[in-house]
Amino acid sequence: MNWQHHYATINGIHMHYVEQGEGIPVVLCHGFPHLWFSWHRQISALSDAGYRVIAPDMRGMGQTEAPSELSSYDIDHITGDLVGLLDHLGVECAVFAGLDFGAFAIYDLALRHPERVLAVIGLENPAAPHNPDEPPLTEYRRMGQEHFLHIEYFRVPPRADQELAAQPRRFLHKVFHTLSAAGNYFDVFKYPPETSYIDAMAEPPPLPWPWLSEIELEYFVSEYSRSGFTGGLNWYRSFDLKWLQRKPFEGIQSTVPAYFLGSEHDVDLEGFHGDDPIGLMRAIFPDLRAVRMIAGAGHMVQLEASSEVNQILLDYLQDIQQRQLQ
């Protein structure tokens, strides 16, 4: 692997990012509890095909700084990180791919700074969940009164911060299985609201799994053991701030070309994006050029179905490149 690790002060924080290759820039944005390493099977595949791949540790996670203020995790700061990363690299515009919070980040970027975005590729999450009539944490708090819900569990520090930091390996082992096609996140709804997330998840089988080795899990465990989980949890705790910042963009459509990649057993597609998730994305990105779904995979799709993901990303990037030449 010819990964190049870099550290820089960007948008007022110390950021870590990994880079490989030359060509059209492709920025890969992860969610929680992920890291740049969630893309490690994609980075070399894309760079070998002629692309300059950049995979940052997103704000608050991995080796990128985790500010303590909740306001530091709003849309202005998150999109500012991505614009600042391009500026630091001397890149005018790039293709952005994102999963989970990374997907929401690139959609917000495309609406606010379209001149910096060649195209967006969303994985699993077609649009940021948005009820214009009620702040999201209020909505999720009501849901969390009926049964366990991870978002409500995360909402008020320091319980989740402390419990996850006390057992990082157990949490990551469990949550990666729960979010995969082999698990079932919705089983946690059987537990009462006061349950801890670790206790609400089913026991996973021992590693290795067909898609994850012990040493791969250990990288995540090592990083989160050092950093703690508060930075990632602040992405949830800032939901209402982001909700307010998205209000001026309600009904506005982006001219940025978009692509989508989902999987058959994704928890977010099944339970958190309504009856027509692709319609939600098309309402924001009318130039939605392709939608591909991977059978038999869950939310951990980059790892669960690495070869399929790599081929679809390469297909999308080839289409973007060909259209640029027209």
Coordinates of C-alpha atoms in Angstrom, one line a residue:
M1 CA 0.0 0.0 0.0
N2 CA 1.4 3.4 -1.0
W3 CA -0.7 5.4 1.4
Q4 CA 0.7 8.7 2.4
H5 CA -0.3 10.0 5.8
H6 CA -0.5 13.8 6.2
Y7 CA -1.2 16.1 9.1
A8 CA -2.1 19.8 8.7
T9 CA -3.9 22.6 10.4
I10 CA -7.1 23.1 8.3
N11 CA -10.1 25.3 9.2
G12 CA -8.6 25.9 12.6
I13 CA -8.2 22.2 13.6
H14 CA -5.4 19.6 13.2
M15 CA -6.5 17.2 10.5
H16 CA -5.2 13.8 9.5
Y17 CA -5.8 12.5 6.0
V18 CA -4.5 9.8 3.8
E19 CA -3.7 10.3 0.2
Q20 CA -2.7 8.0 -2.7
G21 CA -2.5 8.4 -6.5
E22 CA -2.7 11.1 -9.1
G23 CA -5.5 12.2 -11.4
I24 CA -9.0 13.6 -10.7
P25 CA -9.3 14.1 -7.0
V26 CA -11.8 11.9 -5.1
V27 CA -12.4 12.7 -1.4
L28 CA -13.9 9.8 0.7
C29 CA -15.8 10.9 3.8
H30 CA -16.7 8.5 6.6
G31 CA -19.3 8.5 9.3
F32 CA -19.5 7.2 12.9
P33 CA -18.0 5.0 14.3
H34 CA -15.8 4.9 11.3
L35 CA -12.4 6.3 10.3
W36 CA -10.5 7.0 7.1
F37 CA -9.6 3.3 7.4
S38 CA -13.2 2.4 6.6
W39 CA -12.2 3.1 3.0
H40 CA -8.8 1.3 3.0
R41 CA -10.0 -1.3 0.5
Q42 CA -11.2 1.5 -1.9
I43 CA -8.2 3.8 -1.7
S44 CA -5.7 1.7 -3.6
A45 CA -8.3 0.3 -6.0
L46 CA -9.3 3.8 -7.1
S47 CA -5.7 5.2 -7.1
D48 CA -4.5 2.2 -9.2
A49 CA -7.2 3.2 -11.7
G50 CA -5.8 6.7 -12.1
Y51 CA -7.5 8.8 -9.4
R52 CA -6.0 11.0 -6.6
V53 CA -7.7 9.6 -3.5
I54 CA -8.0 11.6 -0.3
A55 CA -9.5 10.1 2.8
P56 CA -9.6 12.3 5.9
D57 CA -10.4 11.4 9.4
M58 CA -13.5 13.6 9.8
R59 CA -13.7 16.2 12.5
G60 CA -13.8 14.7 16.0
M61 CA -12.7 11.2 15.0
G62 CA -9.4 9.3 14.5
Q63 CA -6.3 11.5 14.5
T64 CA -8.2 14.6 13.5
E65 CA -8.8 17.1 16.4
A66 CA -12.1 16.9 18.4
P67 CA -13.1 20.3 19.6
S68 CA -15.2 20.2 22.8
E69 CA -17.8 22.8 21.8
L70 CA -21.0 21.4 20.2
S71 CA -21.1 24.4 17.8
S72 CA -17.9 23.1 16.3
Y73 CA -19.9 20.2 14.7
D74 CA -22.4 22.3 12.8
I75 CA -22.6 22.5 9.0
D76 CA -20.4 25.6 8.6
H77 CA -17.5 23.9 10.4
I78 CA -17.9 20.5 8.6
T79 CA -18.2 21.9 5.1
G80 CA -15.4 24.4 6.1
D81 CA -13.2 21.4 6.8
L82 CA -13.8 20.0 3.3
V83 CA -13.3 23.3 1.5
G84 CA -10.2 23.9 3.6
L85 CA -8.8 20.5 2.7
L86 CA -9.2 21.3 -1.0
D87 CA -7.5 24.7 -0.4
H88 CA -4.7 23.0 1.5
L89 CA -4.2 20.5 -1.4
G90 CA -4.4 23.2 -4.1
V91 CA -7.4 21.5 -5.6
E92 CA -10.1 23.6 -7.2
C93 CA -12.8 20.9 -7.2
A94 CA -13.2 17.2 -6.5
V95 CA -15.6 14.3 -6.6
F96 CA -16.9 13.6 -3.1
A97 CA -18.1 10.2 -1.9
G98 CA -19.6 9.8 1.6
L99 CA -21.4 7.3 3.8
D100 CA -23.5 8.0 6.9
F101 CA -22.5 11.4 8.3
G102 CA -20.0 11.6 5.4
A103 CA -22.9 11.5 3.0
F104 CA -24.7 14.3 4.8
A105 CA -21.5 16.4 4.8
I106 CA -21.0 16.1 1.0
Y107 CA -24.6 16.9 0.3
D108 CA -24.4 20.1 2.4
L109 CA -21.2 20.9 0.7
A110 CA -22.8 20.6 -2.8
L111 CA -25.6 23.0 -1.8
R112 CA -23.3 25.6 -0.3
H113 CA -20.2 25.3 -2.4
P114 CA -21.2 23.7 -5.7
E115 CA -18.2 25.2 -7.5
R116 CA -15.9 23.0 -5.5
V117 CA -17.8 19.7 -6.2
L118 CA -17.5 17.8 -9.5
A119 CA -20.1 15.2 -8.4
V120 CA -21.3 13.6 -5.2
I121 CA -21.5 9.8 -4.7
G122 CA -23.8 8.9 -1.7
L123 CA -23.5 5.5 0.0
E124 CA -26.5 4.2 1.9
N125 CA -27.8 7.6 3.0
P126 CA -29.7 9.4 0.2
A127 CA -30.4 12.6 2.1
A128 CA -30.1 14.0 5.6
P129 CA -33.3 13.1 7.5
H130 CA -35.2 16.4 7.8
N131 CA -38.6 17.1 9.3
P132 CA -39.2 20.8 8.7
D133 CA -41.8 20.9 11.5
E134 CA -39.8 19.5 14.4
P135 CA -36.1 19.5 15.5
P136 CA -34.7 16.0 15.1
L137 CA -33.5 15.6 18.7
T138 CA -37.1 16.3 19.9
E139 CA -38.4 13.8 17.4
Y140 CA -35.9 11.1 18.4
R141 CA -36.4 11.9 22.1
R142 CA -40.1 11.0 21.7
M143 CA -39.1 7.7 19.9
G144 CA -36.6 7.0 22.6
Q145 CA -39.3 7.1 25.3
E146 CA -40.9 4.0 23.8
H147 CA -37.8 1.8 23.5
F148 CA -34.0 2.0 23.2
L149 CA -32.8 4.2 20.4
H150 CA -29.1 4.9 19.9
I151 CA -29.6 8.6 19.0
E152 CA -31.4 9.2 22.3
Y153 CA -28.8 7.2 24.2
F154 CA -26.1 9.4 22.6
R155 CA -27.9 12.7 23.2
V156 CA -27.0 13.7 26.7
P157 CA -23.3 13.4 27.9
P158 CA -21.5 11.8 29.6
R159 CA -23.1 8.4 29.9
A160 CA -22.5 7.2 26.4
D161 CA -19.0 8.7 26.3
Q162 CA -18.0 6.9 29.4
E163 CA -19.6 3.5 28.7
L164 CA -18.2 3.3 25.1
A165 CA -14.8 4.5 26.2
A166 CA -14.7 1.8 29.0
Q167 CA -15.3 -1.0 26.5
P168 CA -14.2 0.2 23.0
R169 CA -13.4 -3.2 21.6
R170 CA -16.7 -4.7 22.8
F171 CA -18.7 -1.8 21.5
L172 CA -17.0 -1.8 18.0
H173 CA -17.1 -5.6 17.7
K174 CA -20.9 -5.5 18.5
V175 CA -21.8 -2.4 16.5
F176 CA -20.0 -3.5 13.3
H177 CA -21.8 -6.8 13.4
T178 CA -25.2 -5.2 14.3
L179 CA -24.9 -2.8 11.3
S180 CA -23.9 -5.5 8.9
A181 CA -26.2 -7.7 6.9
A182 CA -25.5 -10.5 9.4
G183 CA -27.0 -8.5 12.3
N184 CA -30.3 -6.7 12.9
Y185 CA -30.1 -3.2 14.4
F186 CA -33.9 -3.1 14.9
D187 CA -33.6 -5.8 17.5
V188 CA -32.4 -3.1 19.9
F189 CA -35.9 -1.7 19.9
K190 CA -36.9 -4.7 22.1
Y191 CA -35.0 -3.1 25.0
P192 CA -36.3 -0.4 27.3
P193 CA -35.0 3.2 26.9
E194 CA -32.6 3.0 29.9
T195 CA -30.6 0.2 28.4
S196 CA -27.0 0.8 27.4
Y197 CA -26.2 0.4 23.7
I198 CA -23.6 -2.3 24.3
D199 CA -26.2 -4.3 26.3
A200 CA -28.9 -3.8 23.7
M201 CA -26.9 -5.3 20.8
A202 CA -26.7 -9.1 20.2
E203 CA -23.5 -11.0 20.8
P204 CA -21.5 -11.1 17.6
P205 CA -19.6 -14.2 16.4
P206 CA -15.9 -14.2 17.0
L207 CA -13.6 -12.8 14.4
P208 CA -12.5 -13.3 11.6
W209 CA -15.7 -12.7 9.7
P210 CA -15.8 -13.1 5.9
W211 CA -15.4 -9.3 5.6
L212 CA -13.4 -8.2 8.6
S213 CA -10.2 -9.6 10.2
E214 CA -9.1 -9.2 13.8
I215 CA -6.3 -6.9 12.8
E216 CA -8.7 -4.6 10.9
L217 CA -11.0 -4.3 13.9
E218 CA -7.9 -3.7 16.1
Y219 CA -7.1 -0.6 14.1
F220 CA -10.5 0.9 14.9
V221 CA -10.2 -0.2 18.6
S222 CA -6.7 1.4 18.9
E223 CA -7.8 4.7 17.4
Y224 CA -11.0 5.0 19.5
S225 CA -9.2 3.8 22.6
R226 CA -6.9 6.8 22.2
S227 CA -9.4 9.4 21.1
G228 CA -12.6 8.4 22.9
F229 CA -16.0 8.6 21.3
T230 CA -17.1 12.2 22.3
G231 CA -16.1 13.7 19.0
G232 CA -18.2 11.3 17.0
L233 CA -21.1 11.6 19.4
N234 CA -21.1 15.3 18.9
W235 CA -22.2 14.8 15.3
Y236 CA -25.4 13.5 16.8
R237 CA -25.7 16.1 19.5
S238 CA -25.4 18.8 16.9
F239 CA -28.4 17.5 14.9
D240 CA -30.6 20.5 15.9
L241 CA -27.9 23.0 14.9
K242 CA -27.7 21.4 11.5
W243 CA -31.5 21.3 11.2
L244 CA -31.6 25.1 11.7
Q245 CA -28.8 25.6 9.2
R246 CA -30.6 23.5 6.6
K247 CA -33.8 25.4 6.8
P248 CA -32.8 28.1 4.3
F249 CA -32.1 25.4 1.8
E250 CA -35.5 23.7 2.0
G251 CA -36.8 23.2 -1.5
I252 CA -33.6 24.3 -3.2
Q253 CA -32.2 21.9 -5.7
S254 CA -28.5 21.3 -6.5
T255 CA -27.1 21.4 -10.0
V256 CA -24.2 19.1 -8.9
P257 CA -24.3 15.6 -10.6
A258 CA -25.1 12.8 -8.1
Y259 CA -24.8 9.1 -7.9
F260 CA -26.0 6.7 -5.3
L261 CA -24.9 3.3 -4.0
G262 CA -27.0 1.4 -1.5
S263 CA -27.3 -2.1 -0.1
E264 CA -30.1 -4.6 0.5
H265 CA -29.9 -4.7 4.2
D266 CA -28.9 -1.1 5.1
V267 CA -30.4 0.0 8.5
D268 CA -30.8 3.6 7.4
L269 CA -32.5 2.8 4.1
E270 CA -34.8 0.4 5.9
G271 CA -35.7 2.6 8.9
F272 CA -34.6 6.2 8.8
H273 CA -35.4 7.6 5.3
G274 CA -39.1 7.0 4.8
D275 CA -40.9 5.1 2.1
D276 CA -39.1 6.7 -0.9
P277 CA -35.5 7.3 0.1
I278 CA -34.3 7.7 -3.5
G279 CA -37.1 10.2 -4.1
L280 CA -35.7 12.3 -1.2
M281 CA -32.3 12.4 -2.9
R282 CA -33.7 13.2 -6.3
A283 CA -35.7 16.1 -4.8
I284 CA -32.3 17.7 -3.9
F285 CA -30.2 16.4 -6.7
P286 CA -32.4 16.2 -9.9
D287 CA -29.3 15.3 -11.9
L288 CA -29.2 11.9 -10.1
R289 CA -27.5 9.9 -12.8
A290 CA -27.3 6.4 -11.4
V291 CA -28.6 4.3 -8.5
R292 CA -27.0 0.9 -7.8
M293 CA -28.0 -1.5 -5.0
I294 CA -25.7 -4.3 -3.7
A295 CA -27.5 -7.5 -2.6
G296 CA -26.7 -9.2 0.6
A297 CA -24.8 -6.3 2.3
G298 CA -25.6 -4.0 5.2
H299 CA -24.4 -0.6 6.4
M300 CA -20.8 -1.6 6.5
V301 CA -20.9 -2.0 2.7
Q302 CA -17.3 -0.8 1.9
L303 CA -16.0 -3.8 3.9
E304 CA -18.8 -6.2 3.4
A305 CA -18.8 -6.0 -0.3
S306 CA -15.5 -4.3 -1.2
S307 CA -15.1 -5.7 -4.7
E308 CA -18.6 -4.6 -5.7
V309 CA -18.2 -1.2 -4.1
N310 CA -14.9 -0.7 -5.9
Q311 CA -16.4 -1.6 -9.3
I312 CA -19.4 0.6 -8.9
L313 CA -17.3 3.6 -7.7
L314 CA -15.0 3.1 -10.7
D315 CA -18.1 2.9 -13.0
Y316 CA -19.4 6.2 -11.6
L317 CA -16.0 7.9 -11.8
Q318 CA -15.6 6.8 -15.4
D319 CA -19.0 8.3 -16.2
I320 CA -18.0 11.5 -14.5
Q321 CA -14.8 11.7 -16.4
Q322 CA -16.4 10.9 -19.8
R323 CA -19.0 13.6 -19.3
Q324 CA -16.3 16.1 -18.4
L325 CA -14.7 15.5 -21.8
Q326 CA -17.9 16.0 -23.7

